[in-house]
Amino acid sequence: MKFNDNFVFGTATSSYQIEGARLEEGRSLSIWDTFCDVPGKVYKQHNGSIACDHYHRFEEDIQNIKQLGVETYRFSVSWPRIFPQKGVLNPEGIAFYKKLTKRLIEEGIKPAITLYHWDLPVWAHEEGGWVNRESVEWFLDLARVCYEELDTDVDSWITHNEPWCAGFLGYHQGFHAPGHTNMDEAVRAVHHMLLSHGKAVEMLKNEFQSKTPIGITLNLTPIYAKTDSVNDQLAANNADGYSNRWFLDPVFKGQYPVDMMNLFSKYVHSYDFIEQGDMEIIATPCDFFGINYYSRGLVEFSAANDFLHRGAYSDYDKTGMGWDIAPNEFKDLIRRLRAEYTDLPIFITENGAAFDDVVENGRVHDQERVDYIEKHLQAVSDLNDEGMNVQGYYLWSLMDNFEWSFGYDKRFGIIYVDFDTQERIWKDSAYRYAEIVKNRGNQKSNTGTDVLSV
Ligand code: FCB
């Protein structure tokens, strides 16, 4: 693999997954704090109240980022730290991110900030959350403060992280906060997230006249049919509509896919929430496109499923999440985006894997994660050889953290976190990533030997 000098390497985290400091310095509760308290929702009822204690240990974490040698670090702001109550700005909340951003820059690391990575304040949820169209205005209040206070130091803005998860896992499937199972709510919630995205892009460019690049991050899953049968093809079309097209089409084509609108209409009472002009705003041009890629989907027809598909048996090697390891399908995905959707520079804003890590004599030999990362970086390098213009890669994640409904059971970090002591231990994958970054993919060595001096 090989990466040119302009390609950027980074690592990524999000506020609720690492910060802790649940009620400190004016923070109020988010929907993830309350969701974690509901029995049966999160593995062993874990929560992010302490998490990686990053709020107090960010200096140490910055040193780790620096030692990895990456150019950029992607993190998100906690909305309930900045607006603990409706319309009430908390200076200490924004001050934390100013401090963090400033320190990153002093250490030569470019901050990439995500405005929304799922921790909606409870006050907003109590007024209907994303289902309420007013959420767009609440989000813009957050965006405005962040632009005012942080824009001069920020390298790039990401409006939303994975509206599929926040919208469909949160309001349709119920596996994420707020845990609702209502498709009508889900499509409204997604619409308001996408609308707030478009308006936040407009605000940065028009009101702030800012040149800072801004984009959105979608999680995309290339979908394949188990067989060539018409039924399985239909299943794949619907799964693709539900996972990918429902987000790609509005953002790049200014319309929701009609086949999916029809399919969803069994549960969606009316599409009257789409107001005149909304779709143009959602499709406001951005500067780059962020993609989180983890796995492919293999599906087959199922009459029992609302949208006629279900996951099919796959014999691929899997990560600790049970997800197929599928770097070739990652390439298919990017090629499709180029053919059907966009010429914008692409950034892989998340990619990584969970495995069952063990600490042995102070080391974590996570060879499977090393292999996963190498395969996906090789894919990025191949894609760029084809002219696909992938300009950066953020590894998920800098360190083990609160993995949503899986709590601390799933470890995605390249740095191990001992959640009893908060000790951080570099895994072999961290050494290997540092080596790749340093050599820009030019040279291959055996992890854990010559790289240990990094
Ligand atoms: C993505 C999320 C991120 C993390 C990874 C494993 O869906 O954006 O917060 O949980 O998955």
Tab-separated table of C-alpha atoms and ligand atoms in Angstrom:
chain	number	residue	atom	x	y	z
A	1	MET	CA	0.000	0.000	0.000
A	2	LYS	CA	1.040	3.563	-0.589
A	3	PHE	CA	-0.391	6.963	0.303
A	4	ASN	CA	0.574	10.306	-1.132
A	5	ASP	CA	1.691	13.231	0.996
A	6	ASN	CA	-1.721	14.899	0.988
A	7	PHE	CA	-3.527	11.866	2.350
A	8	VAL	CA	-4.480	12.378	6.009
A	9	PHE	CA	-4.427	9.740	8.714
A	10	GLY	CA	-6.415	10.140	11.896
A	11	THR	CA	-8.242	8.445	14.707
A	12	ALA	CA	-11.806	9.007	15.857
A	13	THR	CA	-13.901	9.042	19.041
A	14	SER	CA	-17.185	10.576	20.211
A	15	SER	CA	-18.175	12.530	23.285
A	16	TYR	CA	-20.523	10.148	25.099
A	17	GLN	CA	-18.283	7.167	24.409
A	18	ILE	CA	-15.166	8.600	26.058
A	19	GLU	CA	-15.739	11.732	28.158
A	20	GLY	CA	-17.453	10.609	31.364
A	21	ALA	CA	-17.839	13.578	33.767
A	22	ARG	CA	-21.560	12.977	33.681
A	23	LEU	CA	-22.797	16.034	35.556
A	24	GLU	CA	-19.627	18.068	35.814
A	25	GLU	CA	-19.237	21.745	35.070
A	26	GLY	CA	-22.841	22.225	34.150
A	27	ARG	CA	-23.487	19.249	31.843
A	28	SER	CA	-27.059	17.962	31.882
A	29	LEU	CA	-28.225	14.485	30.874
A	30	SER	CA	-28.421	13.150	27.348
A	31	ILE	CA	-30.770	10.487	26.020
A	32	TRP	CA	-27.919	7.980	26.316
A	33	ASP	CA	-27.611	8.612	30.069
A	34	THR	CA	-31.275	7.819	30.589
A	35	PHE	CA	-31.380	4.983	28.020
A	36	CYS	CA	-28.561	3.218	29.857
A	37	ASP	CA	-30.698	3.181	33.008
A	38	VAL	CA	-33.461	1.197	31.304
A	39	PRO	CA	-32.997	-2.487	32.142
A	40	GLY	CA	-32.266	-4.690	29.145
A	41	LYS	CA	-31.168	-1.927	26.783
A	42	VAL	CA	-27.402	-1.857	27.301
A	43	TYR	CA	-25.122	-4.803	28.079
A	44	LYS	CA	-25.064	-5.260	31.879
A	45	GLN	CA	-26.601	-1.813	32.159
A	46	HIS	CA	-23.220	-0.206	31.537
A	47	ASN	CA	-23.188	3.545	30.926
A	48	GLY	CA	-20.906	6.397	29.889
A	49	SER	CA	-20.873	8.146	33.285
A	50	ILE	CA	-17.104	7.620	33.580
A	51	ALA	CA	-16.205	5.917	30.285
A	52	CYS	CA	-12.524	6.699	29.505
A	53	ASP	CA	-12.600	9.704	31.856
A	54	HIS	CA	-11.324	11.652	28.874
A	55	TYR	CA	-12.776	14.870	30.282
A	56	HIS	CA	-10.023	14.752	32.919
A	57	ARG	CA	-7.394	12.801	31.005
A	58	PHE	CA	-7.473	14.524	27.640
A	59	GLU	CA	-3.843	15.645	27.992
A	60	GLU	CA	-2.693	12.039	28.183
A	61	ASP	CA	-4.953	11.125	25.270
A	62	ILE	CA	-3.532	13.954	23.166
A	63	GLN	CA	-0.037	12.625	23.867
A	64	ASN	CA	-1.122	9.223	22.595
A	65	ILE	CA	-2.555	10.758	19.429
A	66	LYS	CA	0.684	12.638	18.958
A	67	GLN	CA	2.785	9.517	19.395
A	68	LEU	CA	0.667	7.683	16.847
A	69	GLY	CA	1.880	10.350	14.453
A	70	VAL	CA	-1.523	10.983	12.884
A	71	GLU	CA	-2.265	14.402	11.421
A	72	THR	CA	-5.850	14.682	12.574
A	73	TYR	CA	-8.233	13.678	15.348
A	74	ARG	CA	-11.999	13.407	14.953
A	75	PHE	CA	-14.171	13.924	18.045
A	76	SER	CA	-17.661	15.196	18.785
A	77	VAL	CA	-19.079	17.848	21.072
A	78	SER	CA	-21.533	16.932	23.795
A	79	TRP	CA	-24.684	18.945	23.193
A	80	PRO	CA	-25.897	18.790	26.847
A	81	ARG	CA	-22.540	20.186	27.980
A	82	ILE	CA	-22.985	23.211	25.738
A	83	PHE	CA	-26.758	23.662	26.127
A	84	PRO	CA	-27.710	21.948	29.411
A	85	GLN	CA	-31.173	23.495	29.179
A	86	LYS	CA	-33.148	24.821	26.258
A	87	GLY	CA	-31.684	28.174	25.238
A	88	VAL	CA	-29.210	28.193	28.143
A	89	LEU	CA	-25.583	28.279	27.084
A	90	ASN	CA	-23.034	26.777	29.471
A	91	PRO	CA	-19.716	28.654	29.127
A	92	GLU	CA	-17.810	25.854	30.868
A	93	GLY	CA	-19.082	23.365	28.317
A	94	ILE	CA	-17.847	25.270	25.303
A	95	ALA	CA	-14.649	26.163	27.189
A	96	PHE	CA	-13.771	22.474	27.421
A	97	TYR	CA	-13.819	22.117	23.646
A	98	LYS	CA	-11.884	25.336	23.178
A	99	LYS	CA	-9.209	24.008	25.477
A	100	LEU	CA	-9.147	20.615	23.754
A	101	THR	CA	-8.986	22.159	20.292
A	102	LYS	CA	-6.252	24.579	21.297
A	103	ARG	CA	-4.131	21.843	22.858
A	104	LEU	CA	-4.512	19.613	19.792
A	105	ILE	CA	-3.303	22.424	17.569
A	106	GLU	CA	-0.375	23.158	19.865
A	107	GLU	CA	0.628	19.517	19.453
A	108	GLY	CA	0.322	19.723	15.685
A	109	ILE	CA	-2.921	17.717	15.408
A	110	LYS	CA	-5.782	19.028	13.284
A	111	PRO	CA	-9.208	18.876	14.990
A	112	ALA	CA	-12.132	17.460	12.982
A	113	ILE	CA	-15.311	18.117	14.938
A	114	THR	CA	-18.620	16.282	14.664
A	115	LEU	CA	-21.535	18.358	15.908
A	116	TYR	CA	-23.900	15.471	16.590
A	117	HIS	CA	-22.820	11.983	17.546
A	118	TRP	CA	-26.077	10.889	19.176
A	119	ASP	CA	-26.076	12.488	22.626
A	120	LEU	CA	-29.262	14.528	22.341
A	121	PRO	CA	-30.012	16.476	25.535
A	122	VAL	CA	-32.904	15.101	27.572
A	123	TRP	CA	-34.578	18.536	27.493
A	124	ALA	CA	-34.796	18.255	23.695
A	125	HIS	CA	-36.099	14.710	23.902
A	126	GLU	CA	-38.814	15.831	26.311
A	127	GLU	CA	-40.046	18.193	23.633
A	128	GLY	CA	-40.236	15.406	21.060
A	129	GLY	CA	-36.563	15.082	20.153
A	130	TRP	CA	-35.778	14.754	16.453
A	131	VAL	CA	-39.402	13.952	15.685
A	132	ASN	CA	-40.226	17.582	16.437
A	133	ARG	CA	-39.312	19.901	13.565
A	134	GLU	CA	-38.151	22.488	16.102
A	135	SER	CA	-35.147	20.223	16.679
A	136	VAL	CA	-33.683	21.773	13.528
A	137	GLU	CA	-33.582	25.169	15.240
A	138	TRP	CA	-32.146	23.722	18.461
A	139	PHE	CA	-29.407	22.041	16.435
A	140	LEU	CA	-28.661	25.308	14.626
A	141	ASP	CA	-28.228	27.029	17.998
A	142	LEU	CA	-25.594	24.423	18.806
A	143	ALA	CA	-23.927	24.791	15.407
A	144	ARG	CA	-23.851	28.591	15.728
A	145	VAL	CA	-22.099	28.525	19.095
A	146	CYS	CA	-19.586	25.968	17.869
A	147	TYR	CA	-18.856	28.001	14.741
A	148	GLU	CA	-18.502	31.206	16.762
A	149	GLU	CA	-16.173	29.703	19.326
A	150	LEU	CA	-14.261	27.055	17.429
A	151	ASP	CA	-14.306	27.690	13.691
A	152	THR	CA	-10.991	29.533	13.551
A	153	ASP	CA	-9.209	26.497	14.977
A	154	VAL	CA	-11.126	23.649	13.412
A	155	ASP	CA	-9.813	21.822	10.385
A	156	SER	CA	-13.147	20.362	9.254
A	157	TRP	CA	-16.745	20.111	10.434
A	158	ILE	CA	-19.005	17.089	10.288
A	159	THR	CA	-22.634	17.957	10.923
A	160	HIS	CA	-24.067	14.532	11.750
A	161	ASN	CA	-22.614	11.121	12.410
A	162	GLU	CA	-24.634	8.250	10.926
A	163	PRO	CA	-28.224	9.486	10.856
A	164	TRP	CA	-29.164	5.882	10.022
A	165	CYS	CA	-28.203	4.824	13.555
A	166	ALA	CA	-29.593	7.886	15.314
A	167	GLY	CA	-32.791	7.705	13.255
A	168	PHE	CA	-33.512	4.067	12.457
A	169	LEU	CA	-31.765	2.310	15.351
A	170	GLY	CA	-33.079	4.962	17.750
A	171	TYR	CA	-36.662	5.480	16.575
A	172	HIS	CA	-37.502	2.400	14.477
A	173	GLN	CA	-35.589	-0.585	15.817
A	174	GLY	CA	-35.244	0.691	19.368
A	175	PHE	CA	-31.713	-0.613	19.925
A	176	HIS	CA	-30.342	2.879	20.451
A	177	ALA	CA	-31.610	5.830	22.463
A	178	PRO	CA	-34.353	6.868	22.732
A	179	GLY	CA	-35.419	3.241	22.158
A	180	HIS	CA	-38.606	3.849	20.193
A	181	THR	CA	-40.028	1.387	17.674
A	182	ASN	CA	-42.078	3.547	15.356
A	183	MET	CA	-41.250	3.911	11.665
A	184	ASP	CA	-43.376	7.026	11.297
A	185	GLU	CA	-41.284	8.723	13.970
A	186	ALA	CA	-38.092	7.355	12.451
A	187	VAL	CA	-38.541	8.901	9.004
A	188	ARG	CA	-39.549	12.226	10.564
A	189	ALA	CA	-36.509	12.137	12.855
A	190	VAL	CA	-34.204	11.384	9.917
A	191	HIS	CA	-35.780	14.160	7.871
A	192	HIS	CA	-35.154	16.692	10.606
A	193	MET	CA	-31.569	15.509	11.074
A	194	LEU	CA	-30.903	15.836	7.343
A	195	LEU	CA	-32.605	19.218	7.207
A	196	SER	CA	-30.531	20.437	10.141
A	197	HIS	CA	-27.451	19.186	8.297
A	198	GLY	CA	-28.257	21.222	5.182
A	199	LYS	CA	-29.082	24.326	7.208
A	200	ALA	CA	-25.893	24.009	9.241
A	201	VAL	CA	-23.862	23.852	6.023
A	202	GLU	CA	-25.649	26.952	4.693
A	203	MET	CA	-25.082	28.772	7.973
A	204	LEU	CA	-21.343	28.127	7.975
A	205	LYS	CA	-20.951	29.220	4.384
A	206	ASN	CA	-23.390	32.143	4.195
A	207	GLU	CA	-23.689	33.597	7.671
A	208	PHE	CA	-20.115	32.881	8.786
A	209	GLN	CA	-18.517	33.141	5.340
A	210	SER	CA	-16.225	30.388	6.537
A	211	LYS	CA	-13.917	28.400	4.302
A	212	THR	CA	-13.601	25.504	6.744
A	213	PRO	CA	-14.594	22.314	4.907
A	214	ILE	CA	-17.893	20.843	6.069
A	215	GLY	CA	-19.648	17.557	5.303
A	216	ILE	CA	-21.827	14.797	6.692
A	217	THR	CA	-20.842	11.267	7.712
A	218	LEU	CA	-23.044	8.357	6.654
A	219	ASN	CA	-22.557	4.729	7.620
A	220	LEU	CA	-22.919	2.734	4.428
A	221	THR	CA	-23.292	-1.011	4.053
A	222	PRO	CA	-22.991	-2.502	0.576
A	223	ILE	CA	-25.771	-5.051	0.281
A	224	TYR	CA	-25.687	-8.342	-1.618
A	225	ALA	CA	-28.450	-10.835	-2.367
A	226	LYS	CA	-27.951	-14.378	-1.128
A	227	THR	CA	-29.087	-15.801	-4.490
A	228	ASP	CA	-30.113	-14.534	-7.914
A	229	SER	CA	-33.774	-15.281	-7.231
A	230	VAL	CA	-36.199	-12.443	-7.825
A	231	ASN	CA	-37.213	-12.553	-4.185
A	232	ASP	CA	-33.665	-12.212	-2.905
A	233	GLN	CA	-32.985	-9.417	-5.385
A	234	LEU	CA	-36.023	-7.611	-4.047
A	235	ALA	CA	-34.773	-8.163	-0.512
A	236	ALA	CA	-31.395	-6.673	-1.462
A	237	ASN	CA	-33.027	-3.676	-3.118
A	238	ASN	CA	-35.079	-2.984	0.002
A	239	ALA	CA	-32.165	-3.488	2.374
A	240	ASP	CA	-30.088	-1.117	0.257
A	241	GLY	CA	-32.951	1.389	0.322
A	242	TYR	CA	-33.282	1.174	4.079
A	243	SER	CA	-29.531	1.268	4.856
A	244	ASN	CA	-28.069	3.435	2.119
A	245	ARG	CA	-30.354	5.075	-0.418
A	246	TRP	CA	-32.686	6.637	2.170
A	247	PHE	CA	-29.701	8.830	3.117
A	248	LEU	CA	-27.637	9.057	-0.072
A	249	ASP	CA	-30.529	10.081	-2.332
A	250	PRO	CA	-31.668	13.115	-0.334
A	251	VAL	CA	-28.124	14.324	0.368
A	252	PHE	CA	-26.904	13.997	-3.235
A	253	LYS	CA	-30.064	14.031	-5.358
A	254	GLY	CA	-32.443	16.067	-3.232
A	255	GLN	CA	-35.141	13.372	-3.121
A	256	TYR	CA	-36.100	10.318	-1.106
A	257	PRO	CA	-36.176	7.069	-3.122
A	258	VAL	CA	-39.734	6.596	-4.377
A	259	ASP	CA	-39.729	2.797	-4.056
A	260	MET	CA	-38.849	3.147	-0.377
A	261	MET	CA	-41.425	5.880	0.205
A	262	ASN	CA	-44.037	3.451	-1.101
A	263	LEU	CA	-42.724	0.598	0.990
A	264	PHE	CA	-42.552	2.695	4.158
A	265	SER	CA	-46.039	4.130	3.596
A	266	LYS	CA	-47.525	1.090	5.311
A	267	TYR	CA	-46.170	2.631	8.525
A	268	VAL	CA	-45.661	6.270	7.633
A	269	HIS	CA	-49.022	8.004	7.928
A	270	SER	CA	-48.126	10.840	5.608
A	271	TYR	CA	-45.099	12.553	4.134
A	272	ASP	CA	-46.516	15.967	4.963
A	273	PHE	CA	-43.490	16.685	7.150
A	274	ILE	CA	-41.513	17.312	3.956
A	275	GLU	CA	-42.098	21.011	3.444
A	276	GLN	CA	-41.539	23.057	0.330
A	277	GLY	CA	-37.819	23.719	-0.140
A	278	ASP	CA	-36.646	21.125	2.390
A	279	MET	CA	-35.131	18.778	-0.153
A	280	GLU	CA	-33.058	21.530	-1.782
A	281	ILE	CA	-31.707	22.487	1.617
A	282	ILE	CA	-30.824	18.875	2.449
A	283	ALA	CA	-28.884	18.672	-0.810
A	284	THR	CA	-26.883	21.856	-0.125
A	285	PRO	CA	-23.426	21.207	-1.599
A	286	CYS	CA	-20.750	20.190	0.895
A	287	ASP	CA	-16.961	20.146	0.646
A	288	PHE	CA	-16.363	16.474	1.308
A	289	PHE	CA	-18.245	13.277	2.041
A	290	GLY	CA	-17.567	11.209	5.178
A	291	ILE	CA	-18.114	7.454	5.155
A	292	ASN	CA	-18.046	5.059	8.059
A	293	TYR	CA	-17.395	1.577	6.773
A	294	TYR	CA	-17.352	-1.592	8.829
A	295	SER	CA	-18.952	-4.436	6.913
A	296	ARG	CA	-21.120	-5.664	4.057
A	297	GLY	CA	-24.655	-7.053	4.301
A	298	LEU	CA	-25.814	-10.356	2.828
A	299	VAL	CA	-29.596	-10.633	2.732
A	300	GLU	CA	-32.411	-12.902	1.672
A	301	PHE	CA	-36.146	-12.539	1.248
A	302	SER	CA	-38.310	-12.769	4.336
A	303	ALA	CA	-42.067	-12.297	4.270
A	304	ALA	CA	-41.983	-11.900	8.044
A	305	ASN	CA	-39.919	-8.728	7.927
A	306	ASP	CA	-41.598	-5.325	7.529
A	307	PHE	CA	-39.480	-4.556	4.516
A	308	LEU	CA	-39.128	-8.107	3.197
A	309	HIS	CA	-35.492	-8.834	3.963
A	310	ARG	CA	-33.375	-10.412	6.649
A	311	GLY	CA	-29.702	-11.169	7.143
A	312	ALA	CA	-28.591	-14.390	5.428
A	313	TYR	CA	-25.958	-16.854	6.565
A	314	SER	CA	-22.513	-15.792	5.405
A	315	ASP	CA	-19.330	-17.853	5.581
A	316	TYR	CA	-16.988	-14.827	5.665
A	317	ASP	CA	-14.517	-14.390	8.518
A	318	LYS	CA	-16.043	-12.170	11.182
A	319	THR	CA	-15.011	-9.516	13.695
A	320	GLY	CA	-15.915	-9.701	17.357
A	321	MET	CA	-19.217	-8.014	16.480
A	322	GLY	CA	-20.075	-10.916	14.190
A	323	TRP	CA	-19.674	-8.596	11.194
A	324	ASP	CA	-18.267	-9.907	7.896
A	325	ILE	CA	-14.729	-8.764	7.159
A	326	ALA	CA	-15.247	-7.436	3.649
A	327	PRO	CA	-12.571	-5.144	2.199
A	328	ASN	CA	-13.451	-5.983	-1.416
A	329	GLU	CA	-17.041	-4.963	-0.872
A	330	PHE	CA	-15.692	-1.727	0.579
A	331	LYS	CA	-14.128	-1.093	-2.812
A	332	ASP	CA	-17.433	-1.894	-4.551
A	333	LEU	CA	-19.133	0.640	-2.308
A	334	ILE	CA	-16.755	3.466	-3.156
A	335	ARG	CA	-16.927	2.684	-6.872
A	336	ARG	CA	-20.706	2.800	-6.721
A	337	LEU	CA	-20.646	6.155	-4.934
A	338	ARG	CA	-18.417	7.532	-7.658
A	339	ALA	CA	-20.637	6.133	-10.401
A	340	GLU	CA	-24.010	7.079	-8.935
A	341	TYR	CA	-23.651	9.826	-6.366
A	342	THR	CA	-20.713	12.157	-5.967
A	343	ASP	CA	-17.354	13.532	-7.058
A	344	LEU	CA	-16.675	15.119	-3.673
A	345	PRO	CA	-13.450	14.175	-1.901
A	346	ILE	CA	-14.163	11.133	0.273
A	347	PHE	CA	-12.909	10.717	3.809
A	348	ILE	CA	-13.271	7.407	5.594
A	349	THR	CA	-14.338	8.935	8.893
A	350	GLU	CA	-14.512	5.555	10.677
A	351	ASN	CA	-13.206	2.074	10.040
A	352	GLY	CA	-12.031	-0.487	12.530
A	353	ALA	CA	-12.946	-3.676	14.331
A	354	ALA	CA	-13.784	-5.125	17.725
A	355	PHE	CA	-12.060	-8.302	18.866
A	356	ASP	CA	-11.727	-9.999	22.254
A	357	ASP	CA	-8.459	-8.494	23.431
A	358	VAL	CA	-6.328	-9.886	26.245
A	359	VAL	CA	-3.495	-8.171	28.055
A	360	GLU	CA	-0.491	-10.474	28.410
A	361	ASN	CA	2.587	-9.174	30.188
A	362	GLY	CA	1.568	-5.621	29.438
A	363	ARG	CA	1.022	-6.246	25.723
A	364	VAL	CA	-2.067	-6.833	23.581
A	365	HIS	CA	-1.331	-8.988	20.547
A	366	ASP	CA	-4.357	-8.112	18.447
A	367	GLN	CA	-3.184	-9.608	15.191
A	368	GLU	CA	-6.745	-9.918	13.867
A	369	ARG	CA	-7.249	-6.157	14.210
A	370	VAL	CA	-3.866	-5.524	12.571
A	371	ASP	CA	-4.993	-7.687	9.637
A	372	TYR	CA	-8.347	-5.926	9.432
A	373	ILE	CA	-6.729	-2.485	9.341
A	374	GLU	CA	-4.105	-3.508	6.808
A	375	LYS	CA	-6.707	-5.012	4.483
A	376	HIS	CA	-8.872	-1.907	4.574
A	377	LEU	CA	-5.961	0.477	4.150
A	378	GLN	CA	-4.777	-1.628	1.229
A	379	ALA	CA	-8.270	-1.218	-0.227
A	380	VAL	CA	-8.041	2.570	0.189
A	381	SER	CA	-4.669	2.570	-1.506
A	382	ASP	CA	-6.038	0.427	-4.371
A	383	LEU	CA	-9.027	2.728	-4.729
A	384	ASN	CA	-6.768	5.726	-5.028
A	385	ASP	CA	-4.780	3.915	-7.705
A	386	GLU	CA	-8.081	3.725	-9.589
A	387	GLY	CA	-8.523	7.472	-9.140
A	388	MET	CA	-11.295	7.275	-6.539
A	389	ASN	CA	-10.001	10.292	-4.601
A	390	VAL	CA	-10.170	9.045	-1.019
A	391	GLN	CA	-8.338	11.777	0.862
A	392	GLY	CA	-8.197	10.509	4.410
A	393	TYR	CA	-8.765	7.674	6.883
A	394	TYR	CA	-9.800	7.893	10.530
A	395	LEU	CA	-9.349	4.711	12.481
A	396	TRP	CA	-12.147	3.832	14.886
A	397	SER	CA	-11.103	4.058	17.537
A	398	LEU	CA	-8.267	5.813	19.317
A	399	MET	CA	-9.045	3.772	22.422
A	400	ASP	CA	-11.545	1.257	23.788
A	401	ASN	CA	-14.703	3.036	24.886
A	402	PHE	CA	-18.408	2.767	25.637
A	403	GLU	CA	-19.739	0.840	22.644
A	404	TRP	CA	-23.407	1.915	22.865
A	405	SER	CA	-25.762	-1.008	23.510
A	406	PHE	CA	-22.757	-3.335	23.885
A	407	GLY	CA	-21.383	-1.272	26.769
A	408	TYR	CA	-17.730	-2.063	27.536
A	409	ASP	CA	-18.078	-5.598	26.208
A	410	LYS	CA	-16.800	-4.675	22.748
A	411	ARG	CA	-13.380	-3.128	22.326
A	412	PHE	CA	-12.703	-1.165	19.144
A	413	GLY	CA	-9.608	0.722	20.316
A	414	ILE	CA	-6.087	0.460	19.039
A	415	ILE	CA	-5.219	1.521	22.585
A	416	TYR	CA	-6.495	-0.743	25.326
A	417	VAL	CA	-8.257	0.892	28.270
A	418	ASP	CA	-8.322	-0.816	31.644
A	419	PHE	CA	-11.649	0.547	32.872
A	420	ASP	CA	-10.754	-0.117	36.543
A	421	THR	CA	-7.549	1.894	36.554
A	422	GLN	CA	-7.984	3.990	33.375
A	423	GLU	CA	-4.571	2.804	32.265
A	424	ARG	CA	-4.032	3.085	28.497
A	425	ILE	CA	-1.980	0.297	26.856
A	426	TRP	CA	-0.928	0.397	23.227
A	427	LYS	CA	-2.111	-2.692	21.369
A	428	ASP	CA	-0.007	-4.136	18.531
A	429	SER	CA	-2.458	-2.473	16.143
A	430	ALA	CA	-1.495	0.948	17.514
A	431	TYR	CA	2.202	0.260	16.884
A	432	ARG	CA	1.392	-1.024	13.427
A	433	TYR	CA	-0.817	1.954	12.598
A	434	ALA	CA	1.920	4.346	13.759
A	435	GLU	CA	4.333	2.569	11.466
A	436	ILE	CA	2.006	2.768	8.473
A	437	VAL	CA	1.389	6.458	9.123
A	438	LYS	CA	5.077	7.151	9.482
A	439	ASN	CA	6.036	5.335	6.291
A	440	ARG	CA	2.847	6.309	4.468
A	441	GLY	CA	2.204	2.661	3.766
A	442	ASN	CA	5.524	2.185	2.061
A	443	GLN	CA	7.004	-0.574	4.090
A	444	LYS	CA	5.768	-3.676	5.829
A	445	SER	CA	7.262	-5.175	8.937
A	446	ASN	CA	6.219	-7.598	11.619
A	447	THR	CA	4.195	-5.871	14.256
A	448	GLY	CA	5.755	-5.548	17.622
A	449	THR	CA	9.404	-5.819	16.756
A	450	ASP	CA	11.106	-2.809	15.233
A	451	VAL	CA	8.025	-0.637	15.730
A	452	LEU	CA	8.146	-0.843	19.513
A	453	SER	CA	10.417	2.134	19.677
A	454	VAL	CA	7.714	4.365	18.160
B	1	FCB	C1	-20.314	3.479	14.511
B	1	FCB	C2	-20.405	4.656	15.468
B	1	FCB	C3	-19.284	4.717	16.460
B	1	FCB	C4	-18.872	3.343	16.951
B	1	FCB	C5	-18.636	2.401	15.792
B	1	FCB	C6	-18.178	1.029	16.192
B	1	FCB	O1	-21.589	3.132	14.084
B	1	FCB	O2	-20.412	5.859	14.757
B	1	FCB	O3	-19.696	5.568	17.501
B	1	FCB	O4	-19.792	2.880	17.837
B	1	FCB	O5	-19.803	2.300	15.033
